[in-house]
Short mmCIF file of C-alpha atoms and ligand atoms in Angstrom, two decimals:
data_model
loop_
_atom_site.label_atom_id
_atom_site.label_comp_id
_atom_site.label_asym_id
_atom_site.label_seq_id
_atom_site.Cartn_x
_atom_site.Cartn_y
_atom_site.Cartn_z
CA PRO A 1 -19.72 7.61 -9.21
CA ALA A 2 -18.00 8.96 -6.12
CA TYR A 3 -14.54 8.51 -7.68
CA PRO A 4 -14.57 8.75 -11.49
CA THR A 5 -11.20 7.02 -11.94
CA LEU A 6 -11.62 4.32 -9.27
CA LEU A 7 -13.85 1.32 -8.72
CA THR A 8 -14.57 0.42 -5.13
CA ASP A 9 -15.96 -2.88 -3.93
CA ALA A 10 -16.67 -3.65 -0.27
CA ARG A 11 -16.96 -7.35 0.61
CA GLY A 12 -17.64 -7.66 4.29
CA SER A 13 -15.00 -5.48 5.88
CA ILE A 14 -12.48 -5.80 3.03
CA LEU A 15 -12.47 -2.85 0.63
CA THR A 16 -10.98 -3.26 -2.85
CA ILE A 17 -9.95 -0.11 -4.70
CA THR A 18 -9.29 -0.59 -8.42
CA VAL A 19 -7.53 2.14 -10.40
CA ASN A 20 -9.70 2.24 -13.49
CA ARG A 21 -8.07 3.98 -16.45
CA PRO A 22 -7.17 0.91 -18.45
CA ASP A 23 -6.77 2.83 -21.76
CA ALA A 24 -3.80 4.66 -20.23
CA LEU A 25 -2.62 1.60 -18.27
CA ASN A 26 -4.02 3.27 -15.12
CA ALA A 27 -1.44 6.08 -15.23
CA LEU A 28 -1.71 8.36 -12.20
CA SER A 29 -3.17 11.55 -13.63
CA SER A 30 -3.98 14.42 -11.26
CA LYS A 31 -7.56 13.18 -11.30
CA VAL A 32 -6.55 9.68 -10.18
CA ILE A 33 -4.39 11.19 -7.44
CA GLU A 34 -7.30 13.38 -6.31
CA ASP A 35 -9.65 10.38 -6.29
CA LEU A 36 -7.15 8.28 -4.32
CA GLU A 37 -6.71 11.16 -1.87
CA HIS A 38 -10.48 11.40 -1.30
CA CYS A 39 -11.04 7.65 -1.19
CA ILE A 40 -8.22 6.96 1.28
CA GLY A 41 -9.39 10.02 3.23
CA ALA A 42 -12.91 8.58 3.45
CA VAL A 43 -11.57 5.25 4.73
CA SER A 44 -9.45 7.05 7.30
CA GLU A 45 -12.46 9.12 8.36
CA ALA A 46 -14.63 6.02 8.72
CA LEU A 47 -12.00 4.53 11.02
CA THR A 48 -11.43 7.53 13.27
CA ASN A 49 -13.82 6.68 16.03
CA ASP A 50 -13.24 5.08 19.37
CA ASP A 51 -16.48 3.11 19.62
CA GLY A 52 -14.78 -0.08 18.48
CA ALA A 53 -16.61 -0.20 15.12
CA TRP A 54 -14.28 -1.16 12.28
CA PRO A 55 -16.31 -0.90 9.07
CA VAL A 56 -13.12 -1.57 7.10
CA ARG A 57 -10.55 -4.11 8.32
CA GLY A 58 -8.33 -4.21 5.26
CA VAL A 59 -7.84 -2.59 1.87
CA VAL A 60 -6.72 -4.08 -1.44
CA ILE A 61 -5.41 -1.77 -4.15
CA THR A 62 -5.26 -3.14 -7.70
CA GLY A 63 -5.55 -2.04 -11.34
CA ALA A 64 -8.10 -2.63 -14.11
CA GLY A 65 -6.94 -4.51 -17.20
CA LYS A 66 -3.38 -5.52 -17.98
CA ALA A 67 -1.57 -2.98 -15.77
CA PHE A 68 -1.47 -2.27 -12.07
CA VAL A 69 -0.32 1.32 -12.68
CA ALA A 70 2.15 2.19 -15.48
CA GLY A 71 3.36 5.28 -13.67
CA ALA A 72 2.64 8.93 -13.39
CA ASP A 73 0.78 10.31 -16.41
CA ILE A 74 3.52 11.08 -18.94
CA ARG A 75 1.13 13.02 -21.17
CA GLU A 76 0.09 15.31 -18.33
CA MET A 77 3.72 15.88 -17.35
CA THR A 78 4.67 17.26 -20.79
CA ASP A 79 3.66 20.83 -19.98
CA MET A 80 4.04 21.02 -16.23
CA THR A 81 6.23 23.79 -14.84
CA PRO A 82 8.87 22.79 -12.29
CA ASP A 83 6.70 24.21 -9.51
CA GLU A 84 3.64 22.32 -10.74
CA ALA A 85 5.79 19.16 -10.88
CA HIS A 86 6.81 19.74 -7.27
CA ALA A 87 3.17 20.12 -6.22
CA TYR A 88 2.21 16.99 -8.19
CA SER A 89 4.98 14.97 -6.54
CA SER A 90 4.16 16.29 -3.07
CA ARG A 91 0.46 15.62 -3.42
CA MET A 92 0.91 11.96 -4.33
CA GLN A 93 3.59 11.60 -1.65
CA GLN A 94 0.92 12.73 0.83
CA VAL A 95 -1.39 10.01 -0.51
CA THR A 96 1.35 7.41 0.06
CA LEU A 97 1.72 8.68 3.63
CA ALA A 98 -2.07 8.55 4.11
CA ILE A 99 -1.99 4.87 3.05
CA GLU A 100 0.79 4.23 5.57
CA GLN A 101 -1.19 6.04 8.26
CA LEU A 102 -4.41 4.04 7.80
CA PRO A 103 -4.94 1.91 10.93
CA VAL A 104 -5.66 -1.19 8.80
CA PRO A 105 -3.34 -3.10 6.48
CA VAL A 106 -3.32 -2.35 2.76
CA VAL A 107 -2.29 -4.99 0.23
CA ALA A 108 -1.16 -3.98 -3.26
CA ALA A 109 -2.46 -6.71 -5.60
CA VAL A 110 -0.15 -6.10 -8.55
CA ASN A 111 -1.87 -7.61 -11.58
CA GLY A 112 0.51 -6.31 -14.28
CA PHE A 113 2.89 -3.39 -14.90
CA ALA A 114 3.90 -1.55 -11.71
CA LEU A 115 6.25 1.04 -13.15
CA GLY A 116 7.46 4.38 -11.84
CA GLY A 117 4.61 5.86 -9.82
CA GLY A 118 2.90 2.45 -9.95
CA CYS A 119 5.80 0.72 -8.21
CA GLU A 120 5.86 3.63 -5.76
CA LEU A 121 2.13 3.26 -5.01
CA ALA A 122 2.63 -0.48 -4.41
CA MET A 123 5.56 0.17 -2.06
CA ALA A 124 3.42 2.52 0.07
CA CYS A 125 1.18 -0.46 0.87
CA ASP A 126 1.86 -2.87 3.75
CA MET A 127 2.39 -5.88 1.50
CA ILE A 128 2.79 -6.44 -2.21
CA TYR A 129 1.22 -9.54 -3.74
CA ALA A 130 1.80 -10.14 -7.45
CA ALA A 131 0.31 -12.10 -10.33
CA SER A 132 2.88 -14.13 -12.27
CA THR A 133 2.51 -11.59 -15.11
CA ALA A 134 3.41 -8.57 -12.93
CA SER A 135 6.53 -6.51 -13.48
CA PHE A 136 8.18 -3.81 -11.43
CA GLY A 137 10.54 -0.98 -12.21
CA GLN A 138 11.49 2.66 -11.83
CA PRO A 139 12.03 3.71 -15.47
CA GLU A 140 12.06 7.47 -14.74
CA VAL A 141 15.64 7.95 -15.99
CA SER A 142 14.57 6.75 -19.44
CA LEU A 143 12.31 9.81 -19.56
CA GLY A 144 14.73 12.31 -18.04
CA LEU A 145 12.72 12.14 -14.84
CA VAL A 146 13.40 10.90 -11.34
CA PRO A 147 11.08 9.07 -8.93
CA GLY A 148 8.68 11.51 -7.30
CA PHE A 149 6.26 9.41 -5.29
CA GLY A 150 8.75 7.84 -2.86
CA GLY A 151 10.74 5.42 -5.03
CA SER A 152 14.18 6.72 -4.15
CA VAL A 153 13.35 6.32 -0.47
CA ARG A 154 11.23 3.16 -0.31
CA LEU A 155 12.88 0.95 -2.97
CA PRO A 156 16.18 0.71 -1.03
CA GLN A 157 14.15 -0.08 2.11
CA TYR A 158 12.54 -3.04 0.34
CA VAL A 159 15.38 -4.51 -1.73
CA GLY A 160 18.56 -3.02 -0.22
CA GLN A 161 20.96 -0.46 -1.66
CA ALA A 162 22.70 -2.67 -4.22
CA LEU A 163 19.71 -3.75 -6.26
CA ALA A 164 17.79 -0.51 -5.66
CA ARG A 165 20.56 1.62 -7.13
CA GLU A 166 20.92 -0.72 -10.09
CA LEU A 167 17.18 -0.50 -10.79
CA LEU A 168 17.01 3.29 -10.28
CA PHE A 169 20.03 3.94 -12.57
CA THR A 170 19.08 1.51 -15.35
CA GLY A 171 15.27 1.55 -15.25
CA ARG A 172 15.46 -2.24 -15.68
CA ARG A 173 12.23 -4.11 -14.92
CA LEU A 174 11.96 -7.04 -12.52
CA THR A 175 9.66 -9.97 -13.23
CA ALA A 176 7.27 -11.03 -10.47
CA GLU A 177 9.64 -13.86 -9.59
CA GLU A 178 12.68 -11.58 -9.43
CA ALA A 179 10.71 -9.10 -7.31
CA HIS A 180 9.71 -11.95 -5.01
CA ASN A 181 13.30 -13.12 -4.67
CA ALA A 182 14.38 -9.53 -3.96
CA GLY A 183 11.91 -9.17 -1.08
CA LEU A 184 9.71 -6.61 -2.82
CA VAL A 185 6.84 -9.06 -3.28
CA ALA A 186 5.46 -11.18 -0.44
CA ALA A 187 3.70 -13.82 -2.58
CA ILE A 188 3.08 -14.69 -6.24
CA PHE A 189 -0.18 -16.06 -7.67
CA GLU A 190 -0.72 -17.81 -10.98
CA THR A 191 -3.73 -15.76 -12.12
CA VAL A 192 -5.21 -12.36 -11.32
CA ASP A 193 -8.29 -14.06 -9.79
CA ASP A 194 -6.02 -16.07 -7.50
CA LEU A 195 -4.15 -12.87 -6.69
CA LEU A 196 -7.29 -11.03 -5.55
CA ASP A 197 -8.49 -14.06 -3.58
CA GLY A 198 -5.07 -14.34 -1.98
CA ALA A 199 -5.02 -10.68 -0.97
CA ARG A 200 -8.55 -10.87 0.46
CA ASN A 201 -7.84 -14.14 2.27
CA THR A 202 -4.85 -12.61 4.01
CA LEU A 203 -6.93 -9.61 5.07
CA GLU A 204 -9.71 -11.95 6.31
CA LEU A 205 -7.08 -13.61 8.48
CA VAL A 206 -6.03 -10.20 9.77
CA ALA A 207 -9.70 -9.40 10.46
CA ARG A 208 -9.83 -12.24 13.00
CA GLN A 209 -7.10 -10.60 15.09
CA SER A 210 -7.44 -7.69 17.50
CA PRO A 211 -8.06 -4.54 15.43
CA ALA A 212 -6.43 -2.38 18.08
CA ALA A 213 -3.32 -4.58 18.09
CA VAL A 214 -3.11 -4.73 14.29
CA ALA A 215 -3.32 -0.92 14.12
CA LEU A 216 -0.62 -0.63 16.77
CA VAL A 217 1.67 -3.09 14.97
CA LYS A 218 1.23 -1.25 11.67
CA LYS A 219 2.11 2.03 13.34
CA THR A 220 5.13 0.58 15.14
CA VAL A 221 6.58 -1.15 12.08
CA GLY A 222 6.11 2.05 10.10
CA GLN A 223 7.71 4.27 12.72
CA THR A 224 10.71 2.09 13.49
CA GLN A 225 12.00 1.38 9.95
CA GLY A 226 15.45 2.84 9.46
CA LEU A 227 15.87 3.88 13.09
CA PRO A 228 18.84 2.75 15.16
CA THR A 229 17.82 -0.44 17.01
CA ARG A 230 17.87 1.27 20.40
CA ASP A 231 15.46 4.01 19.23
CA GLY A 232 13.17 1.51 17.54
CA LEU A 233 13.03 -0.60 20.68
CA LYS A 234 11.88 2.40 22.73
CA ILE A 235 8.98 2.93 20.33
CA GLU A 236 8.17 -0.78 20.54
CA ALA A 237 8.08 -0.70 24.35
CA ASP A 238 5.73 2.30 24.20
CA ALA A 239 3.47 0.38 21.83
CA PHE A 240 3.58 -2.60 24.19
CA ARG A 241 2.47 -0.33 27.03
CA GLN A 242 -0.29 1.07 24.81
CA ALA A 243 -1.60 -2.45 24.13
CA PHE A 244 -2.17 -2.84 27.88
CA THR A 245 -4.67 0.05 27.80
CA THR A 246 -6.95 -1.75 25.33
CA ALA A 247 -10.05 -3.83 25.91
CA ASP A 248 -8.80 -6.09 23.09
CA LYS A 249 -5.79 -7.12 25.18
CA ALA A 250 -8.02 -7.94 28.17
CA GLU A 251 -10.31 -10.00 25.96
CA GLY A 252 -7.56 -11.72 23.97
CA THR A 253 -5.65 -12.91 27.01
CA ARG A 254 -8.84 -13.83 28.91
CA ALA A 255 -10.16 -15.89 25.99
CA PHE A 256 -6.87 -17.74 25.62
CA LEU A 257 -6.83 -18.78 29.27
CA ALA A 258 -10.52 -19.72 29.18
CA LYS A 259 -9.85 -21.79 26.02
CA GLU A 260 -12.40 -19.71 24.12
CA ARG A 261 -12.32 -17.79 20.85
CA PRO A 262 -11.80 -14.08 21.56
CA SER A 263 -14.51 -11.61 20.68
CA PHE A 264 -12.50 -8.42 20.32
CA PRO A 265 -14.23 -5.16 21.32
CA GLY A 266 -12.00 -3.36 18.77
CA ARG A 267 -10.58 -0.77 21.09
C1 LIG B 1 0.42 8.08 -19.79
C2 LIG B 1 0.52 5.93 -20.61
C3 LIG B 1 1.46 5.58 -19.62
C4 LIG B 1 1.86 6.58 -18.69
C5 LIG B 1 1.09 3.87 -20.84
N1 LIG B 1 0.32 4.84 -21.33
N2 LIG B 1 1.80 4.28 -19.81
N3 LIG B 1 0.01 7.17 -20.68
N4 LIG B 1 1.30 7.80 -18.83
N5 LIG B 1 2.72 6.34 -17.72
C6 LIG B 1 -0.61 4.76 -22.48
C7 LIG B 1 0.13 4.66 -23.79
O1 LIG B 1 0.54 5.95 -24.22
C8 LIG B 1 -0.91 4.05 -24.67
O2 LIG B 1 -1.82 5.06 -25.05
C9 LIG B 1 -1.64 3.12 -23.72
O3 LIG B 1 -1.35 3.57 -22.41
C10 LIG B 1 -1.17 1.69 -23.84
O4 LIG B 1 0.24 1.67 -23.69
P1 LIG B 1 1.23 0.95 -24.73
O5 LIG B 1 2.56 1.56 -24.58
O6 LIG B 1 0.63 0.92 -26.10
O7 LIG B 1 1.22 -0.55 -24.14
P2 LIG B 1 2.38 -1.63 -24.29
O8 LIG B 1 2.97 -1.60 -25.66
O9 LIG B 1 1.78 -2.89 -23.79
O10 LIG B 1 3.55 -1.18 -23.29
C11 LIG B 1 3.27 -1.15 -21.89
C12 LIG B 1 4.37 -0.36 -21.16
C13 LIG B 1 4.49 1.05 -21.82
C14 LIG B 1 5.70 -1.09 -21.26
C15 LIG B 1 3.95 -0.27 -19.69
O11 LIG B 1 3.18 1.64 -21.90
C16 LIG B 1 5.33 1.99 -21.04
O12 LIG B 1 6.57 1.91 -21.09
N6 LIG B 1 4.73 2.95 -20.34
C17 LIG B 1 5.42 3.98 -19.60
C18 LIG B 1 6.00 3.40 -18.33
C19 LIG B 1 6.80 4.44 -17.60
O13 LIG B 1 7.82 4.95 -18.12
N7 LIG B 1 6.36 4.82 -16.39
C20 LIG B 1 7.04 5.81 -15.56
C21 LIG B 1 6.41 7.14 -15.75
S1 LIG B 1 7.26 8.38 -14.85
P3 LIG B 1 -2.40 5.15 -26.55
O14 LIG B 1 -3.18 6.42 -26.52
O15 LIG B 1 -1.24 5.15 -27.47
O16 LIG B 1 -3.25 3.91 -26.66
C22 LIG B 1 6.72 8.23 -13.30
C23 LIG B 1 7.25 9.26 -12.35
C24 LIG B 1 6.62 9.13 -10.97
O17 LIG B 1 5.96 7.38 -12.95
C25 LIG B 1 6.87 10.36 -10.14
C26 LIG B 1 6.21 11.59 -10.64
C27 LIG B 1 6.23 12.73 -9.67
#
């Protein structure tokens, strides 16, 4: 297979990537990180064209078996040097940035444990959906470690400083319901099947919108988080200008006024 530690399944334009190391609760070994890097890279490559073809309109990331991802691979970390640990952290951080830079939305479908690096992978996605059995946490301090794939930065962005610091200092896990109430999770589903259907249904809904506009919104939301309002608004106005250069905008507005369904050119 192209990616030994991943399963990939394309249904229409929705790609599902399943981390497939269930015996180690899908822990992010260097091999998994390499496979994710190549797989996300291939999606990005497939979408860097300006001919309006969008072979992928949305990505779901999930885990095989009872875990989403139970963290970085603790076994592999036992004999890493500090410099190797830095490289390991940086490499997966680059993967999280590559997910953020994809021009299509990515939904983390969290089917079970999302701990440490698993919670960090989920937070790099555009939305987190959870099965009722999911749990979330940053237990690094229980191992003498600290988050290395973005948790110290993204968790406070999702849940605010108060809860984020409590979770980072205690390693306490949140249930799916608690994570939902905290704003980490967008929606909860009873079963894993419902979860995957829910994630795909949302992306199908996205796939009916203008691809150019969706890409622009994803970029703008990503770029403006944490900026002073005034600076964020400048970026938004630039994005608004950019939308006016697209064929999708011409088609979308034309179709509305003609009382037709738009057929977006995708550029
Ligand atoms: C390597 C792991 C693993 C991990 C589980 N396993 N998590 N291996 N790395 N992160 C392995 C176990 O060793 C075990 O292997 C098998 O998966 C099943 O796990 P069990 O513990 O037997 O399952 P269970 O009793 O159901 O407990 C589930 C669990 C527990 C609560 C999720 O596995 C757990 O606490 N895991 C570690 C979670 C964690 O601390 N993650 C943060 C890692 S640090 P065997 O061979 O015995 O069957 C991190 C840092 C990120 O993520 C940044 C780095 C730069």
